[in-house]
Structures are given as C-alpha cells and as structure tokens.
Short mmCIF file of C-alpha atoms in Angstrom, two decimals:
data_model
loop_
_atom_site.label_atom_id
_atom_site.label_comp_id
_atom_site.label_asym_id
_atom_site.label_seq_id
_atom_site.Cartn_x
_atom_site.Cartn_y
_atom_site.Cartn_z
CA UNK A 1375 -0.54 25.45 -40.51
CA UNK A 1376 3.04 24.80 -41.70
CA UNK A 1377 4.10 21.02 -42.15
CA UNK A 1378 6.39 21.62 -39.83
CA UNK A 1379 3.77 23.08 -37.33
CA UNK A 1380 1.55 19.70 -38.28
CA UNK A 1381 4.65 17.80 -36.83
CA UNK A 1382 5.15 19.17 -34.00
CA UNK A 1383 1.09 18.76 -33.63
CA UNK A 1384 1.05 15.29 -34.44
CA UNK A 1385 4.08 14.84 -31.63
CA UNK A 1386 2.59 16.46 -28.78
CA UNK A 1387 -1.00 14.55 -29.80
CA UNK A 1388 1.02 11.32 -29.84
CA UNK A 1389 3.45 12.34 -26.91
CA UNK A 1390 -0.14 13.11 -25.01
CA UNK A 1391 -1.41 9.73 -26.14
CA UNK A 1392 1.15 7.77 -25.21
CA UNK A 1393 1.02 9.26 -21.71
CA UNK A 1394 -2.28 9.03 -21.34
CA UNK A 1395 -2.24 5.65 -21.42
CA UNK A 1396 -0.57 4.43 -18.63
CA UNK A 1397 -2.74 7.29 -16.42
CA UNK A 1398 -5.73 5.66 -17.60
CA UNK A 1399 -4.61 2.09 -17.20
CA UNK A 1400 -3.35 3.52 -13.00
CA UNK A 1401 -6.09 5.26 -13.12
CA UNK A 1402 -8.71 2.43 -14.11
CA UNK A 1403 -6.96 -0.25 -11.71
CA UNK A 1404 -7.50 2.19 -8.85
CA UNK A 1405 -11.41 2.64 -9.42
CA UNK A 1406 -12.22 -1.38 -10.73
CA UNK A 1407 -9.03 -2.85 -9.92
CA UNK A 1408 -7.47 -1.97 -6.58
CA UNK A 1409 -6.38 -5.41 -5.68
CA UNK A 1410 -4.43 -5.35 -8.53
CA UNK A 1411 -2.98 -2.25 -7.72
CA UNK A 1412 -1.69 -3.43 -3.92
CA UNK A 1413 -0.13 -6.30 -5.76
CA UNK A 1414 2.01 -3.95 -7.85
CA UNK A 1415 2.65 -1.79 -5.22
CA UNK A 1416 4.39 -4.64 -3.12
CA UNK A 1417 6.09 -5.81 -6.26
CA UNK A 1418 7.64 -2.29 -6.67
CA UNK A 1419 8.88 -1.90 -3.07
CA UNK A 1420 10.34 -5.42 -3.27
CA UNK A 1421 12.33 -4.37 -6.19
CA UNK A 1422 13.39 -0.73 -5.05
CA UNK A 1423 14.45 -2.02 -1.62
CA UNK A 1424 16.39 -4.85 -3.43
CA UNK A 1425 14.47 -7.88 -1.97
CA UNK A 1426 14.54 -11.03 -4.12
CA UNK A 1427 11.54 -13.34 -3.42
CA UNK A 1428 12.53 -17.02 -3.71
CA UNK A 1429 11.20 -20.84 -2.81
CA UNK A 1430 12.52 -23.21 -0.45
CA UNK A 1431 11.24 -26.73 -0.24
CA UNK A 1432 11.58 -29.61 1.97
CA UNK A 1433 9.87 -32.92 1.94
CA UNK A 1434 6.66 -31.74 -0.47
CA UNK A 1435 6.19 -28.12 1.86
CA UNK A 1436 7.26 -25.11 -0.09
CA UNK A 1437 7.93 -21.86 2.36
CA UNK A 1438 8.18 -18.69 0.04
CA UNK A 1439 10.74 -15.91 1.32
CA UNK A 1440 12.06 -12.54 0.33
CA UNK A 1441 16.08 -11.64 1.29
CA UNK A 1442 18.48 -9.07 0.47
CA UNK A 1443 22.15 -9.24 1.18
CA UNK A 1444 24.75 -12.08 2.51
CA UNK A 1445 25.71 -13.43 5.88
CA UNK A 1446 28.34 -11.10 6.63
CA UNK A 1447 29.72 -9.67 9.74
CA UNK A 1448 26.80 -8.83 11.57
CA UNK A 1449 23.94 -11.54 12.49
CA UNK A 1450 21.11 -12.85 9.72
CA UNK A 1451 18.10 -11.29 10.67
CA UNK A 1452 15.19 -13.42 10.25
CA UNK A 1453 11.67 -11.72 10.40
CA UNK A 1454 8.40 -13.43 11.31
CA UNK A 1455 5.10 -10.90 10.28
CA UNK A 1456 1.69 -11.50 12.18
CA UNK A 1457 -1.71 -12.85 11.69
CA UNK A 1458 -3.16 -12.78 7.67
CA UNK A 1459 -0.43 -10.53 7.04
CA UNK A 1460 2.71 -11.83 4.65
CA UNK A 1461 6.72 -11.02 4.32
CA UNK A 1462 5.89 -7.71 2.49
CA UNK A 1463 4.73 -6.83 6.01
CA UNK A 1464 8.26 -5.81 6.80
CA UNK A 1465 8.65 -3.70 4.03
CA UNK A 1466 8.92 -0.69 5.83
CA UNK A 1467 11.68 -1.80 8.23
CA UNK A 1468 13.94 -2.68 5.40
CA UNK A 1469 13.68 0.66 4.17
CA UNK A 1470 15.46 1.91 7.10
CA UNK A 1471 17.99 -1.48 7.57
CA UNK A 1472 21.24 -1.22 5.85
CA UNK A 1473 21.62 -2.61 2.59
CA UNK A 1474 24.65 -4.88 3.45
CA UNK A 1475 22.59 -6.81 6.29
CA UNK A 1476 21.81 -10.16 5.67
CA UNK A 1477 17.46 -10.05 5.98
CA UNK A 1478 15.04 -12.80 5.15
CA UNK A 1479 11.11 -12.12 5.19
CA UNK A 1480 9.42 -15.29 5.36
CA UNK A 1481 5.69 -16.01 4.86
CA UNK A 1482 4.34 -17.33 7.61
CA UNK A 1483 3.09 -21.41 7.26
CA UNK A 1484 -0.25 -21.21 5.08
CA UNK A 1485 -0.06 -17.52 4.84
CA UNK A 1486 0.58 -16.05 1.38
CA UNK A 1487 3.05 -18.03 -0.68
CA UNK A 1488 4.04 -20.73 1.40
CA UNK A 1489 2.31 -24.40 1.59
CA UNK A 1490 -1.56 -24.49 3.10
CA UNK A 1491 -1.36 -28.13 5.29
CA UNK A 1492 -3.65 -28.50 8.24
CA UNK A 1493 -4.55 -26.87 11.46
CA UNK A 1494 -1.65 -28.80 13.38
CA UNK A 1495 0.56 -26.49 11.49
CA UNK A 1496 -0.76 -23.14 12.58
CA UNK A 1497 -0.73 -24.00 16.20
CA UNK A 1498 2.06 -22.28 17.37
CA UNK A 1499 4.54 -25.31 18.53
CA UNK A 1500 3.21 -26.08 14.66
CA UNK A 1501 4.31 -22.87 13.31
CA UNK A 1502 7.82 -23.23 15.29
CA UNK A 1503 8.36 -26.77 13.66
CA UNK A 1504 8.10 -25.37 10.35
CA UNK A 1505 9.78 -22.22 10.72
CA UNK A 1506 12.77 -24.47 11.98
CA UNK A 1507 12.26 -26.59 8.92
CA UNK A 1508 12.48 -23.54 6.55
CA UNK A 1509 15.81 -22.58 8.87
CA UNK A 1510 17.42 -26.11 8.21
CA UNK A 1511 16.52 -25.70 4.84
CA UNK A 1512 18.35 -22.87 3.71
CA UNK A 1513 21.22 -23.56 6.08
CA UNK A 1514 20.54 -20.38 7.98
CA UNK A 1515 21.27 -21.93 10.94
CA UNK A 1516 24.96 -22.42 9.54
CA UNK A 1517 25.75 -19.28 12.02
CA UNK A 1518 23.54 -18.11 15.04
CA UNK A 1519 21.42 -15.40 14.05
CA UNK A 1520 18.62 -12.41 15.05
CA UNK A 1521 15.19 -13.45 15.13
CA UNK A 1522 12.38 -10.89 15.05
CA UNK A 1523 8.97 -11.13 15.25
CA UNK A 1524 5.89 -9.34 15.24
CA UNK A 1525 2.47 -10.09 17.05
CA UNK A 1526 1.81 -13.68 16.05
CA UNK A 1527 5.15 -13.58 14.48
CA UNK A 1528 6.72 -12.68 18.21
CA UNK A 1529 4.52 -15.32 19.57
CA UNK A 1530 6.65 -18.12 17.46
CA UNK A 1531 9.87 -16.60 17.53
CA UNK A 1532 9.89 -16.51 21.35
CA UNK A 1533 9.22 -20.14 21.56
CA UNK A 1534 11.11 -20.78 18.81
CA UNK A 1535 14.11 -19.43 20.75
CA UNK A 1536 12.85 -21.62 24.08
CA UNK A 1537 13.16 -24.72 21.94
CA UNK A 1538 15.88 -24.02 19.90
CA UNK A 1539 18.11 -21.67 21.84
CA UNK A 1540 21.57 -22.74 20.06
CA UNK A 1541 20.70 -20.80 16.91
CA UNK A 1542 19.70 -17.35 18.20
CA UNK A 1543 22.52 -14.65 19.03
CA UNK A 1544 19.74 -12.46 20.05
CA UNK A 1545 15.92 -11.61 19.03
CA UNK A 1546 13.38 -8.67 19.09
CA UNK A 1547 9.57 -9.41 19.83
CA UNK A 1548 7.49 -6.59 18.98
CA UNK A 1549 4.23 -6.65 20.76
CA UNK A 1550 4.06 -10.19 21.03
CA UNK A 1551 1.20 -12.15 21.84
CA UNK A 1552 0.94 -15.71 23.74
CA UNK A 1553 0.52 -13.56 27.43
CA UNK A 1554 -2.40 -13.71 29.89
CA UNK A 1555 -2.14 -9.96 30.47
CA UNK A 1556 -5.06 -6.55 31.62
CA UNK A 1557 -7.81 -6.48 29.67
CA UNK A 1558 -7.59 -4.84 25.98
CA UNK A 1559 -10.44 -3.58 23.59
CA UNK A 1560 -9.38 -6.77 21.33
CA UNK A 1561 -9.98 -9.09 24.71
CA UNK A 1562 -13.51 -7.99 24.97
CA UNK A 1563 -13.75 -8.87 21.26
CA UNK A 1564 -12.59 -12.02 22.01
CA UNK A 1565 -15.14 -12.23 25.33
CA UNK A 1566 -18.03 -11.75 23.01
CA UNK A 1567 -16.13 -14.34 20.48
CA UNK A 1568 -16.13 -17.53 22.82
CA UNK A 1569 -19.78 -16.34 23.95
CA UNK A 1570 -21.20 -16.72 20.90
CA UNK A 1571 -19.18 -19.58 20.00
CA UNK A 1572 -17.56 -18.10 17.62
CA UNK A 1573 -20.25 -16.98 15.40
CA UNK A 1574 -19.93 -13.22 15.77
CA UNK A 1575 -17.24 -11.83 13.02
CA UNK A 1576 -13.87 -11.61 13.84
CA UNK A 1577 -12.14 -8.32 13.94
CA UNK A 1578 -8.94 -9.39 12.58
CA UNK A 1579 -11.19 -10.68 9.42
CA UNK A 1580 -12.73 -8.17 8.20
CA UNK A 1581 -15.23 -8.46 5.34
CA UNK A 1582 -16.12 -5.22 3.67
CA UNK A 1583 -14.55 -2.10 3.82
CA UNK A 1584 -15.95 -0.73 7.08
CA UNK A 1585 -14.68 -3.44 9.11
CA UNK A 1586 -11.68 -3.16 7.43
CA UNK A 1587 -11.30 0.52 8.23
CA UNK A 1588 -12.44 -0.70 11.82
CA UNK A 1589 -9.44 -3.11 12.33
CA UNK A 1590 -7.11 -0.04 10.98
CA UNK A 1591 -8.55 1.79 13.94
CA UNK A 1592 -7.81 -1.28 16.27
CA UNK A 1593 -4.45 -1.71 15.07
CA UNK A 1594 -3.07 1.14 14.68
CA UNK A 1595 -2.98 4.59 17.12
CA UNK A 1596 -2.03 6.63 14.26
CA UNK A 1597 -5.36 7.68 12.19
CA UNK A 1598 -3.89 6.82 8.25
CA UNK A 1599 -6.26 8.19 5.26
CA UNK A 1600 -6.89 5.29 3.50
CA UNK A 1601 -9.32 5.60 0.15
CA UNK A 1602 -12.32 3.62 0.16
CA UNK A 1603 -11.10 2.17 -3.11
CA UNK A 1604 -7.82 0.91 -1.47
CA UNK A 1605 -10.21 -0.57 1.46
CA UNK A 1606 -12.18 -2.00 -0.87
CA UNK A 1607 -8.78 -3.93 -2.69
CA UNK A 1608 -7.65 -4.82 0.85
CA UNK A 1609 -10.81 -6.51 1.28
CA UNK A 1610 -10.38 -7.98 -1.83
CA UNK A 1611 -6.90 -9.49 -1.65
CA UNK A 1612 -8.05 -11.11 1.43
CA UNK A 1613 -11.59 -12.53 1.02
CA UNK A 1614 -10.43 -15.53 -0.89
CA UNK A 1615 -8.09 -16.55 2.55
CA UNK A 1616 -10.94 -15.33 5.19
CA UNK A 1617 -11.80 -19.64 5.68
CA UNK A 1618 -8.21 -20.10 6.44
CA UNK A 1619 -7.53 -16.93 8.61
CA UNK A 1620 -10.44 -18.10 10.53
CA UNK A 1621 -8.54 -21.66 11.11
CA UNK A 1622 -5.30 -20.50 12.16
CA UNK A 1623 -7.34 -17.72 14.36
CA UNK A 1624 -9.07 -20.91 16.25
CA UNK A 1625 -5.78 -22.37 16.83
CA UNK A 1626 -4.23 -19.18 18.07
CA UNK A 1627 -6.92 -19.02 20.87
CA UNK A 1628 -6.92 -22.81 21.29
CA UNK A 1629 -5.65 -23.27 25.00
CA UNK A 1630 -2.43 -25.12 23.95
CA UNK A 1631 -1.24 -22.25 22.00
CA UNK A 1632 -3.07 -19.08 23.53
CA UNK A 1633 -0.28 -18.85 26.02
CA UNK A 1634 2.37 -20.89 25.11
CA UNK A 1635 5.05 -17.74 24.77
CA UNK A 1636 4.06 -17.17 28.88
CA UNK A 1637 4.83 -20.79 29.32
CA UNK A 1638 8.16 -20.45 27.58
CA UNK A 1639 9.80 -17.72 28.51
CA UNK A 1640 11.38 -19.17 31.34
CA UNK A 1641 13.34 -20.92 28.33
CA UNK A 1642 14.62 -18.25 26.59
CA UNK A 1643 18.53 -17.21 27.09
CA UNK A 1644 19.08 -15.17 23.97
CA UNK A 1645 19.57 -11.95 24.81
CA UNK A 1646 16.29 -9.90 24.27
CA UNK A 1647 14.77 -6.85 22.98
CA UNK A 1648 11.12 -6.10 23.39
CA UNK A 1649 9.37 -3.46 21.38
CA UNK A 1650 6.06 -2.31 22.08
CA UNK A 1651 3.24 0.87 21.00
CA UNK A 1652 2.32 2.42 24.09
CA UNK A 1653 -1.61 2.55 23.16
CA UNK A 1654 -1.44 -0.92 22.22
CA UNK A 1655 -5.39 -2.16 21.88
CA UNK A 1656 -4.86 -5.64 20.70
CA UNK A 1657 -2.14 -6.83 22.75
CA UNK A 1658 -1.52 -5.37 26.25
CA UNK A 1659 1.38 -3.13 26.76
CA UNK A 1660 2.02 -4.19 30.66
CA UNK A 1661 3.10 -7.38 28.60
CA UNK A 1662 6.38 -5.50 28.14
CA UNK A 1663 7.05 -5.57 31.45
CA UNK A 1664 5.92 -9.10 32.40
CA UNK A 1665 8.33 -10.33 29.48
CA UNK A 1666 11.36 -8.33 31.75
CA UNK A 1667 9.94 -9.75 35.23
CA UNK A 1668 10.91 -13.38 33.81
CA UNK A 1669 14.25 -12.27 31.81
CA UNK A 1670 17.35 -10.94 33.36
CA UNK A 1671 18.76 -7.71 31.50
CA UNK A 1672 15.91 -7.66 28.62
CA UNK A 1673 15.36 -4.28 26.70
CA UNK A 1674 12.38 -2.92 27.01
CA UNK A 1675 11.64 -0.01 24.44
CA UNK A 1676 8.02 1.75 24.85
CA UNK A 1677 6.70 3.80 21.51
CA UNK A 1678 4.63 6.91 22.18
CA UNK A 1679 1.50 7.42 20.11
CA UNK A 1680 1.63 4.29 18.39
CA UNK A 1681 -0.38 1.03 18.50
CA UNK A 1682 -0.11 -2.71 17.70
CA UNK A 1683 1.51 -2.51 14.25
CA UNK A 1684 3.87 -0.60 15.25
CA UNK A 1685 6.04 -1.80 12.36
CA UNK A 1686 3.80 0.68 9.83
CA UNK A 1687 3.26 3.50 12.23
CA UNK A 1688 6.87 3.26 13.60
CA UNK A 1689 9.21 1.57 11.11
CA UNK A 1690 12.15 3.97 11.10
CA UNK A 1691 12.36 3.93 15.04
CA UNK A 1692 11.85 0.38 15.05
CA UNK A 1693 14.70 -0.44 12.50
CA UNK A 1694 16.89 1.90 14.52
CA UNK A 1695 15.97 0.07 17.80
CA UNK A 1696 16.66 -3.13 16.31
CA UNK A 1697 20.16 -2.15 14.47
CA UNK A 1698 21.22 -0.81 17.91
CA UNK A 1699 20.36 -3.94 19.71
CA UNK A 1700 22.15 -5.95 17.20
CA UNK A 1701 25.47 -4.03 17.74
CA UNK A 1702 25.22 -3.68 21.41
CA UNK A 1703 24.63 -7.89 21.87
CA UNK A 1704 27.81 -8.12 18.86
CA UNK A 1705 29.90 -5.76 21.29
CA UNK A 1706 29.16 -7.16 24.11
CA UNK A 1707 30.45 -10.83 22.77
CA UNK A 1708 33.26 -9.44 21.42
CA UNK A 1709 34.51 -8.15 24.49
CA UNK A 1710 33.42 -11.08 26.33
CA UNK A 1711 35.56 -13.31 24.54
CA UNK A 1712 38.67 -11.14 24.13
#
C-alpha cells in the first residue's frame, strides 16, 4: 500500500471514528440513559421551533416559561398544559402556529421549573392566583389576550377567565376537566380510588413501564409505538415528582376544586372555543356540550379517532382550530367597532 493509499486509510478509519462516536454516545443514552435522552429531545424542539425558555419572579415564587415571538397584531396566546405534564407539552402545537404569533408555554405552579409551595397552590382557585401572578408579572396583561388550556390546564383557564374576564379576548379549553359529567373509564378509576382511600395507584402516576404504557392507552385513542426503553426514561423523568403529582392529584379531586370550572362557567364572557377527542376516556366528551348549554354562541369542535391528549394525537388540527378561532373573534371586533 502506497502512502498515499495509507492516507486515505487512516482518513476513512478516523472519519469512521469520529462518527462512531456520537452513534455510540445516542446509542448508549438510549439503552442506560433514556431520561437523558427525552431531556435532549425537548431541548432540540425548543430550539428548532424557536422557543426561548426564561424565569419570571415575583415576591420569592419563580414561574419558568418558554415564548416565541412579540405582541403584535393578533392576540398573545397563553397556554396552560395538564396534570404532571410541563410547557414542552405544547410543543407540537407550535409546530403548526405561525412563527410571528406572540406564544408563551408556562409550567404549571410546582410542575417542572416553576416554584414547589404548598397544596393551597395546586387547588385550582390556587393555580388561577398564580397563573394571574405570572400574567402581572410579565405585563402580559398590558393587552387582552387568548388563553388556552388543556385538561387541568382548561380547568384553570376557564376560571381564570370567570375571575378575571377583563384580560381575555377569547380562550380555547381542550377537554377540560372541573365537570360532573357520564361516567368515563378514568371515573371508575377514580370510584375504586376514594374506596380504597386512596391507596390503590393512581393511573395518571404511573410507576414502571407497564403502567406507563397503560396511561398511554387511557390517554390517548391513537395506539403510538413507544420502545420499552423510552417507557422506561418516561418513568424515570417522573419518579422523582410521583409525591408531588400525588398532592396536586388530591387537590384536584378535593370537592372545592373537583368542579369548580361547572361552578364558573356561568362567569365566563370571553368568547369560547371548546376542543374535544371524540373517544375521550378520561374526561367525558358530552362535557362539550354541557360547556355550550351554559354559553351563548361557544364553538364546539369534536375530533374523530382521538382521545384526551388530543394535543399529541391531533396537534396540526388543533393549531388550525385555534388560529381560525383567533381570526374569526379579531374579525368579528373589528367590524363591531367600525
């Protein structure tokens, strides 16, 4: 072999090397370090999309939030995620949402970054006090805005907009909870739940990967693929919260909170758009209708073959539906007050 064929040799064995590397180093962080892995993943998203994740504080509380754009012609859209999840949650709307939209993701009081307190805070009146507080805070509030929310995360923001009905333009719940509705698979969960006295394991909190693949299946209508290794990281990330999830779960249940969006809605003149998966097992679809029973001229938009978290089985419809809502309501006040 020529020197020149040694070269080119040594290239493609270091070439080969270098590459091999970083396939290893995925390839070990799937098998022994999947948490990890998720981590990344969310980092990477966050950065493709264009989301900046920042801290606001206010009196010793810290909220942590993700936002891309400036206030700008159309409304702020403010999104509230759903029980143990976190602002990433969203991450597949804003995929679809344009990029000159005005979003902010916020974690949820206790969840992910933002300050752990006490149980008083993850009440739901609780969690509407301090999402206000994070509103003051970073003057979002300066111009009305869209609020959206998801599950829990429609819970709040539907008595957030009964108590503080000056700052919303208009709002989307998507199957939101807080509704004594028909009977669900989850509601025989929670049957067995207050039987036992709450010593049976909670299906939202799942603790290996087979109940995690069984919430999946609760959740969601469509039937995702998900490696046991990714189950296992899932399971992972969220062991070290599962005391905490289990507090804020209490409260949810509690009787001051377990209905208070029922109790509210009688409250709420924002105009309104409600979002919900047809085969719904956690949260009863005939909720949809209930919600448009109490307000006048509410949207009602029903998802085919798709479930509770709707935001990862449908995210491009649901960013759609929203957008569309958002510039019908705009319309509609600009002709008003022409």
């Amino acid at each position: 072999m020529t020197p020149t064929e040694l070269d080119v040799a040594n290239l493609f064995i270091i070439a080969g090397g270098t590459l091999a590397i970083p396939i290893l180093a995925f390839v070990a962080s799937f098998l022994l370090w999947p948490s990890a892995l998720i981590k990344v993943y969310y980092w990477y998203w966050r950065r493709t999309l264009g989301l900046q994740v920042r801290y606001a504080d206010c009196g010793g509380y810290r909220f942590c939030y993700s936002y891309r754009g400036k206030p700008g012609m159309r409304p702020s859209i403010l999104m509230l995620h759903g029980f143990s999840a976190h602002k990433d949650t969203w991450l597949t709307v804003v995929k679809y949402l344009p990029k000159h939209l005005h979003l902010v993701c916020v974690d949820m009081p206790g969840h992910e970054g933002t300050t752990r307190t006490n149980a008083e805070d993850y009440s739901i009146q609780g969690q509407v006090k301090r999402i206000h507080q994070f509103v003051e805070t970073i003057r979002l509030n300066r111009k009305t805005f869209h609020l959206v929310g998801t599950s829990m995360g429609g819970h709040v923001a539907g008595v957030y907009a009964a108590c503080y009905p000056s700052e919303i333009c208009s709002m989307t719940l998507i199957c939101p909870d807080g509704q004594q509705l028909c009977e669900t698979k989850f509601d025989n969960h929670l049957q067995d739940l207050e039987h036992s006295d709450y010593t049976l394991n909670i299906p939202l909190i799942p603790t290996t990967p087979e109940e995690m693949e069984d919430m999946f299946r609760l959740c969601s209508h469509v039937r995702f693929k998900i490696p046991q290794q990714i189950l296992q990281g899932l399971v992972d990330v969220r062991e070290p919260h599962n005391a905490f999830y289990r507090e804020v779960f209490m409260e949810l249940v509690d009787e001051k909170s377990r209905y208070a969006l029922q109790d509210h809605l009688h409250l709420i003149t924002a105009p309104l758009q409600v979002i919900w998966g047809k085969q719904d097992q956690v949260v009863d679809v005939t909720g949809a209708a209930e919600i448009a029973k109490v307000i006048p001229g509410c949207r009602v938009d029903l998802l085919e073959n798709c479930g509770h978290s709707v935001v990862m089985e449908r995210p491009c419809r649901t960013a759609k539906l929203i957008l569309e809502f958002i510039i019908l309501q705009q319309d509609a006040r600009a002709k008003k007050s022409s």
